[in-house]
mmCIF file of C-alpha atoms in Angstrom:
data_model
loop_
_atom_site.group_PDB
_atom_site.id
_atom_site.type_symbol
_atom_site.label_atom_id
_atom_site.label_comp_id
_atom_site.label_asym_id
_atom_site.label_seq_id
_atom_site.Cartn_x
_atom_site.Cartn_y
_atom_site.Cartn_z
ATOM 1 C CA GLU A 1 11.512 -25.474 -4.007
ATOM 2 C CA PRO A 2 8.835 -26.535 -6.502
ATOM 3 C CA GLU A 3 7.612 -23.838 -8.865
ATOM 4 C CA VAL A 4 5.168 -23.192 -11.661
ATOM 5 C CA THR A 5 6.861 -22.848 -15.043
ATOM 6 C CA GLN A 6 5.530 -21.200 -18.194
ATOM 7 C CA THR A 7 6.623 -21.158 -21.815
ATOM 8 C CA PRO A 8 7.318 -19.146 -23.809
ATOM 9 C CA SER A 9 8.375 -16.151 -21.746
ATOM 10 C CA HIS A 10 7.438 -13.833 -24.624
ATOM 11 C CA GLN A 11 5.188 -14.503 -27.600
ATOM 12 C CA VAL A 12 4.639 -12.116 -30.480
ATOM 13 C CA THR A 13 1.806 -12.878 -32.842
ATOM 14 C CA GLN A 14 -0.196 -11.187 -35.546
ATOM 15 C CA MET A 15 -3.813 -10.237 -35.047
ATOM 16 C CA GLY A 16 -6.107 -13.096 -36.005
ATOM 17 C CA GLN A 17 -3.568 -15.839 -35.282
ATOM 18 C CA GLU A 18 -3.991 -18.567 -32.690
ATOM 19 C CA VAL A 19 -1.594 -18.880 -29.764
ATOM 20 C CA ILE A 20 -1.088 -21.560 -27.135
ATOM 21 C CA LEU A 21 0.433 -20.622 -23.822
ATOM 22 C CA ARG A 22 1.883 -23.460 -21.818
ATOM 23 C CA CYS A 23 2.203 -24.036 -18.102
ATOM 24 C CA VAL A 24 3.552 -26.801 -15.915
ATOM 25 C CA PRO A 25 1.899 -26.512 -12.472
ATOM 26 C CA ILE A 26 3.484 -27.776 -9.285
ATOM 27 C CA SER A 27 3.317 -31.541 -9.391
ATOM 28 C CA ASN A 28 1.064 -32.309 -6.398
ATOM 29 C CA HIS A 29 -1.298 -29.420 -7.019
ATOM 30 C CA LEU A 30 -4.854 -30.144 -8.094
ATOM 31 C CA TYR A 31 -6.252 -26.724 -9.033
ATOM 32 C CA PHE A 32 -5.039 -24.630 -11.912
ATOM 33 C CA TYR A 33 -5.739 -21.069 -12.930
ATOM 34 C CA TRP A 34 -5.062 -18.534 -15.629
ATOM 35 C CA TYR A 35 -4.891 -14.814 -14.938
ATOM 36 C CA ARG A 36 -3.911 -11.921 -17.133
ATOM 37 C CA GLN A 37 -2.457 -8.500 -16.457
ATOM 38 C CA ILE A 38 -2.631 -5.805 -19.071
ATOM 39 C CA LEU A 39 0.331 -3.443 -18.745
ATOM 40 C CA GLY A 40 -0.215 -1.039 -15.862
ATOM 41 C CA GLN A 41 -3.488 -2.640 -14.812
ATOM 42 C CA LYS A 42 -4.581 -5.118 -12.179
ATOM 43 C CA VAL A 43 -4.319 -8.871 -12.287
ATOM 44 C CA GLU A 44 -7.589 -10.336 -13.619
ATOM 45 C CA PHE A 45 -8.939 -13.855 -13.211
ATOM 46 C CA LEU A 46 -9.681 -15.779 -16.387
ATOM 47 C CA VAL A 47 -10.435 -19.391 -15.496
ATOM 48 C CA SER A 48 -9.969 -22.119 -12.917
ATOM 49 C CA PHE A 49 -9.659 -25.815 -13.726
ATOM 50 C CA TYR A 50 -10.029 -28.963 -11.649
ATOM 51 C CA ASN A 51 -10.504 -32.624 -12.413
ATOM 52 C CA ASN A 52 -10.185 -32.017 -16.136
ATOM 53 C CA GLU A 53 -12.906 -29.458 -16.352
ATOM 54 C CA ILE A 54 -13.444 -25.743 -15.913
ATOM 55 C CA SER A 55 -14.563 -24.855 -12.380
ATOM 56 C CA GLU A 56 -15.139 -21.163 -12.962
ATOM 57 C CA LYS A 57 -14.557 -18.603 -15.637
ATOM 58 C CA SER A 58 -14.814 -14.836 -15.808
ATOM 59 C CA GLU A 59 -16.565 -12.665 -18.348
ATOM 60 C CA ILE A 60 -13.225 -12.187 -20.075
ATOM 61 C CA PHE A 61 -12.993 -15.904 -20.806
ATOM 62 C CA ASP A 62 -15.270 -16.034 -23.832
ATOM 63 C CA ASP A 63 -15.422 -18.442 -26.775
ATOM 64 C CA GLN A 64 -12.100 -17.145 -27.995
ATOM 65 C CA PHE A 65 -10.367 -18.877 -25.076
ATOM 66 C CA SER A 66 -10.008 -22.514 -24.142
ATOM 67 C CA VAL A 67 -7.966 -24.502 -21.639
ATOM 68 C CA GLU A 68 -6.735 -28.029 -21.675
ATOM 69 C CA ARG A 69 -4.683 -30.424 -19.622
ATOM 70 C CA PRO A 70 -3.392 -32.609 -22.457
ATOM 71 C CA ASP A 71 -1.265 -34.856 -20.238
ATOM 72 C CA GLY A 72 -0.351 -35.281 -16.576
ATOM 73 C CA SER A 73 1.857 -32.244 -16.369
ATOM 74 C CA ASN A 74 0.931 -29.511 -18.846
ATOM 75 C CA PHE A 75 -1.891 -26.989 -18.620
ATOM 76 C CA THR A 76 -2.501 -24.843 -21.681
ATOM 77 C CA LEU A 77 -4.408 -21.699 -22.573
ATOM 78 C CA LYS A 78 -5.395 -21.345 -26.223
ATOM 79 C CA ILE A 79 -6.446 -18.020 -27.665
ATOM 80 C CA ARG A 80 -8.091 -18.277 -31.065
ATOM 81 C CA SER A 81 -8.027 -15.357 -33.460
ATOM 82 C CA THR A 82 -6.044 -12.997 -31.245
ATOM 83 C CA LYS A 83 -6.977 -9.326 -30.983
ATOM 84 C CA LEU A 84 -4.824 -6.318 -30.182
ATOM 85 C CA GLU A 85 -6.481 -6.054 -26.763
ATOM 86 C CA ASP A 86 -5.304 -9.564 -25.875
ATOM 87 C CA SER A 87 -1.809 -8.144 -25.437
ATOM 88 C CA ALA A 88 -1.001 -8.746 -21.779
ATOM 89 C CA MET A 89 1.046 -10.798 -19.346
ATOM 90 C CA TYR A 90 -0.632 -14.159 -18.812
ATOM 91 C CA PHE A 91 0.022 -15.871 -15.502
ATOM 92 C CA CYS A 92 -0.629 -19.492 -14.739
ATOM 93 C CA ALA A 93 -1.146 -20.426 -11.089
ATOM 94 C CA SER A 94 -1.757 -23.614 -9.155
ATOM 95 C CA SER A 95 -2.853 -24.548 -5.673
ATOM 96 C CA ARG A 96 -3.079 -27.755 -3.673
ATOM 97 C CA TYR A 97 -6.595 -27.002 -2.523
ATOM 98 C CA PRO A 98 -9.021 -24.295 -3.603
ATOM 99 C CA SER A 99 -10.642 -23.050 -0.470
ATOM 100 C CA GLY A 100 -11.274 -23.602 3.189
ATOM 101 C CA SER A 101 -7.588 -23.346 3.980
ATOM 102 C CA SER A 102 -4.648 -21.084 3.675
ATOM 103 C CA TYR A 103 -3.280 -22.865 0.612
ATOM 104 C CA GLU A 104 -2.202 -20.044 -1.562
ATOM 105 C CA GLN A 105 -2.010 -19.931 -5.308
ATOM 106 C CA TYR A 106 1.531 -20.115 -6.650
ATOM 107 C CA PHE A 107 2.091 -18.049 -9.755
ATOM 108 C CA GLY A 108 4.349 -18.820 -12.680
ATOM 109 C CA PRO A 109 6.683 -16.206 -14.172
ATOM 110 C CA GLY A 110 4.194 -15.306 -16.897
ATOM 111 C CA THR A 111 4.093 -15.194 -20.679
ATOM 112 C CA ARG A 112 4.107 -11.745 -22.210
ATOM 113 C CA LEU A 113 1.824 -11.865 -25.247
ATOM 114 C CA THR A 114 2.167 -9.104 -27.801
ATOM 115 C CA VAL A 115 -0.403 -8.968 -30.600
ATOM 116 C CA THR A 116 0.579 -6.779 -33.553
ATOM 117 C CA GLY B 1 -19.849 -7.316 -7.575
ATOM 118 C CA GLN B 2 -16.344 -7.061 -6.210
ATOM 119 C CA ASN B 3 -14.546 -3.851 -5.364
ATOM 120 C CA ILE B 4 -11.098 -3.641 -3.821
ATOM 121 C CA ASP B 5 -9.408 -0.326 -3.076
ATOM 122 C CA GLN B 6 -5.843 0.387 -2.109
ATOM 123 C CA PRO B 7 -3.631 3.456 -2.497
ATOM 124 C CA THR B 8 -1.902 3.754 -5.846
ATOM 125 C CA GLU B 9 1.534 4.735 -4.598
ATOM 126 C CA MET B 10 3.453 5.133 -1.344
ATOM 127 C CA THR B 11 6.987 6.175 -0.493
ATOM 128 C CA ALA B 12 8.862 5.241 2.669
ATOM 129 C CA THR B 13 12.387 5.428 3.998
ATOM 130 C CA GLU B 14 14.762 2.501 4.387
ATOM 131 C CA GLY B 15 14.558 1.107 7.931
ATOM 132 C CA ALA B 16 11.116 2.591 8.562
ATOM 133 C CA ILE B 17 7.691 0.979 8.927
ATOM 134 C CA VAL B 18 4.946 1.328 6.333
ATOM 135 C CA GLN B 19 1.276 0.327 6.416
ATOM 136 C CA ILE B 20 -0.590 -0.382 3.192
ATOM 137 C CA ASN B 21 -4.363 -0.354 3.533
ATOM 138 C CA CYS B 22 -6.958 -2.272 1.580
ATOM 139 C CA THR B 23 -10.738 -2.006 1.721
ATOM 140 C CA TYR B 24 -13.061 -4.399 -0.013
ATOM 141 C CA GLN B 25 -16.716 -4.970 -0.816
ATOM 142 C CA THR B 26 -17.346 -8.488 -2.072
ATOM 143 C CA SER B 27 -20.231 -10.896 -2.409
ATOM 144 C CA GLY B 28 -19.066 -13.513 0.071
ATOM 145 C CA PHE B 29 -15.667 -13.721 1.729
ATOM 146 C CA ASN B 30 -13.286 -16.637 2.053
ATOM 147 C CA GLY B 31 -9.950 -15.073 2.781
ATOM 148 C CA LEU B 32 -7.768 -12.122 1.955
ATOM 149 C CA PHE B 33 -4.306 -12.453 0.490
ATOM 150 C CA TRP B 34 -1.397 -10.098 0.084
ATOM 151 C CA TYR B 35 1.011 -10.614 -2.778
ATOM 152 C CA GLN B 36 4.234 -8.820 -3.683
ATOM 153 C CA GLN B 37 4.951 -8.135 -7.335
ATOM 154 C CA HIS B 38 8.208 -6.732 -8.650
ATOM 155 C CA ALA B 39 7.973 -5.024 -12.011
ATOM 156 C CA GLY B 40 7.678 -7.542 -14.833
ATOM 157 C CA GLU B 41 7.526 -10.503 -12.488
ATOM 158 C CA ALA B 42 4.876 -12.814 -11.074
ATOM 159 C CA PRO B 43 3.013 -12.101 -7.845
ATOM 160 C CA THR B 44 4.509 -13.924 -4.868
ATOM 161 C CA PHE B 45 2.509 -14.826 -1.782
ATOM 162 C CA LEU B 46 3.094 -12.834 1.388
ATOM 163 C CA SER B 47 0.217 -13.467 3.768
ATOM 164 C CA TYR B 48 -3.291 -14.790 4.269
ATOM 165 C CA ASN B 49 -6.083 -13.786 6.667
ATOM 166 C CA VAL B 50 -9.472 -15.382 6.992
ATOM 167 C CA LEU B 51 -10.264 -14.550 10.635
ATOM 168 C CA ASP B 52 -10.116 -11.135 12.269
ATOM 169 C CA GLY B 53 -6.832 -10.132 13.765
ATOM 170 C CA LEU B 54 -3.155 -9.870 13.070
ATOM 171 C CA GLU B 55 -0.981 -12.464 11.361
ATOM 172 C CA GLU B 56 2.761 -11.948 11.767
ATOM 173 C CA LYS B 57 5.415 -13.377 9.518
ATOM 174 C CA GLY B 58 8.876 -11.994 10.099
ATOM 175 C CA ARG B 59 9.076 -8.392 8.878
ATOM 176 C CA PHE B 60 5.566 -8.614 7.414
ATOM 177 C CA SER B 61 2.266 -8.556 9.270
ATOM 178 C CA SER B 62 -1.275 -8.479 7.952
ATOM 179 C CA PHE B 63 -4.445 -7.454 9.723
ATOM 180 C CA LEU B 64 -8.061 -8.160 8.895
ATOM 181 C CA SER B 65 -11.390 -6.768 10.079
ATOM 182 C CA ARG B 66 -14.208 -8.556 8.304
ATOM 183 C CA SER B 67 -16.921 -6.354 9.760
ATOM 184 C CA LYS B 68 -15.201 -3.286 8.322
ATOM 185 C CA GLY B 69 -14.090 -4.882 5.083
ATOM 186 C CA TYR B 70 -10.578 -3.732 5.863
ATOM 187 C CA SER B 71 -7.092 -5.112 5.847
ATOM 188 C CA TYR B 72 -3.610 -3.732 6.073
ATOM 189 C CA LEU B 73 -0.131 -5.012 5.350
ATOM 190 C CA LEU B 74 2.585 -3.795 7.684
ATOM 191 C CA LEU B 75 6.195 -3.893 6.561
ATOM 192 C CA LYS B 76 8.883 -3.291 9.193
ATOM 193 C CA GLU B 77 12.577 -2.508 8.863
ATOM 194 C CA LEU B 78 12.119 -1.587 5.246
ATOM 195 C CA GLN B 79 14.823 -2.593 2.816
ATOM 196 C CA MET B 80 15.480 -1.287 -0.679
ATOM 197 C CA LYS B 81 14.453 -4.665 -2.101
ATOM 198 C CA ASP B 82 10.954 -4.108 -0.684
ATOM 199 C CA SER B 83 10.333 -1.608 -3.479
ATOM 200 C CA ALA B 84 7.556 -3.355 -5.387
ATOM 201 C CA SER B 85 3.810 -3.378 -5.896
ATOM 202 C CA TYR B 86 1.733 -4.912 -3.122
ATOM 203 C CA LEU B 87 -1.482 -6.543 -4.233
ATOM 204 C CA CYS B 88 -4.507 -7.093 -2.039
ATOM 205 C CA ALA B 89 -6.652 -10.000 -3.258
ATOM 206 C CA VAL B 90 -9.918 -11.409 -1.968
ATOM 207 C CA ARG B 91 -11.185 -14.940 -2.384
ATOM 208 C CA SER B 92 -14.973 -14.990 -2.301
ATOM 209 C CA GLY B 93 -17.391 -17.837 -1.833
ATOM 210 C CA ALA B 94 -18.289 -20.037 1.131
ATOM 211 C CA ALA B 95 -15.532 -21.466 3.244
ATOM 212 C CA TYR B 96 -15.128 -25.242 3.271
ATOM 213 C CA SER B 97 -17.471 -25.522 0.362
ATOM 214 C CA GLY B 98 -16.631 -27.601 -2.634
ATOM 215 C CA ALA B 99 -18.763 -25.237 -4.646
ATOM 216 C CA GLY B 100 -16.915 -22.194 -3.367
ATOM 217 C CA SER B 101 -15.344 -19.618 -5.616
ATOM 218 C CA TYR B 102 -11.687 -20.354 -6.160
ATOM 219 C CA GLN B 103 -10.734 -17.226 -7.988
ATOM 220 C CA LEU B 104 -8.836 -14.336 -6.509
ATOM 221 C CA THR B 105 -10.044 -10.811 -7.179
ATOM 222 C CA PHE B 106 -7.135 -8.399 -7.082
ATOM 223 C CA GLY B 107 -6.926 -4.736 -6.267
ATOM 224 C CA LYS B 108 -4.917 -2.501 -8.556
ATOM 225 C CA GLY B 109 -1.912 -2.719 -6.279
ATOM 226 C CA THR B 110 0.086 -0.205 -4.272
ATOM 227 C CA LYS B 111 3.462 0.723 -5.701
ATOM 228 C CA LEU B 112 5.856 1.148 -2.788
ATOM 229 C CA SER B 113 9.103 3.027 -3.295
ATOM 230 C CA VAL B 114 11.719 2.658 -0.573
ATOM 231 C CA ILE B 115 14.210 5.512 -0.534
ATOM 232 C CA PRO B 116 17.565 5.721 1.296
#
């Protein structure tokens, strides 16, 4: 069964450093998402991406964040100048279609980011 | 704004039936999803409702009342492996609209403990 993959599974970085989280969505999916989940809290939407541009972004997704689809398979989330409060599990998700149907979003296993 | 409420924790006995409720207030509605999340893992899709009524899928059923802003997830013949958090998520925006909102807004999740 096709699945979303993410690397690394765990990233430790120092405050102020840049990190890139990588995702490989399901191959025939067209819509890509990033969510985050701070330990013990709810899953929060960050950004959605379609046709090589951002479709939507939340208030969390400020200038510190950027996304990119550098080739036909990878989808990346870059966090510039990380802060302690960026420590969270980051989930990538993909879907075939965005709305008007039951096509659900498939989530990857997540990258646990720890900022020290 | 979006507000999704569900109980924080529930406990049920192996073999029993449990109902997890979710109420929501959202600006626009384009479907309600239930996800299962085991500790430290990614959310996995369980069910989807966009019209009023009951959707059944094996041991899991989900109900929606749009007029009441209410859904529930029903789990039958509980097994120990069903111990997990159950996340209610709403997709807002207009159905069948290319400009619709693609993001999912999650509740905080209900942690279900199944005991022998």
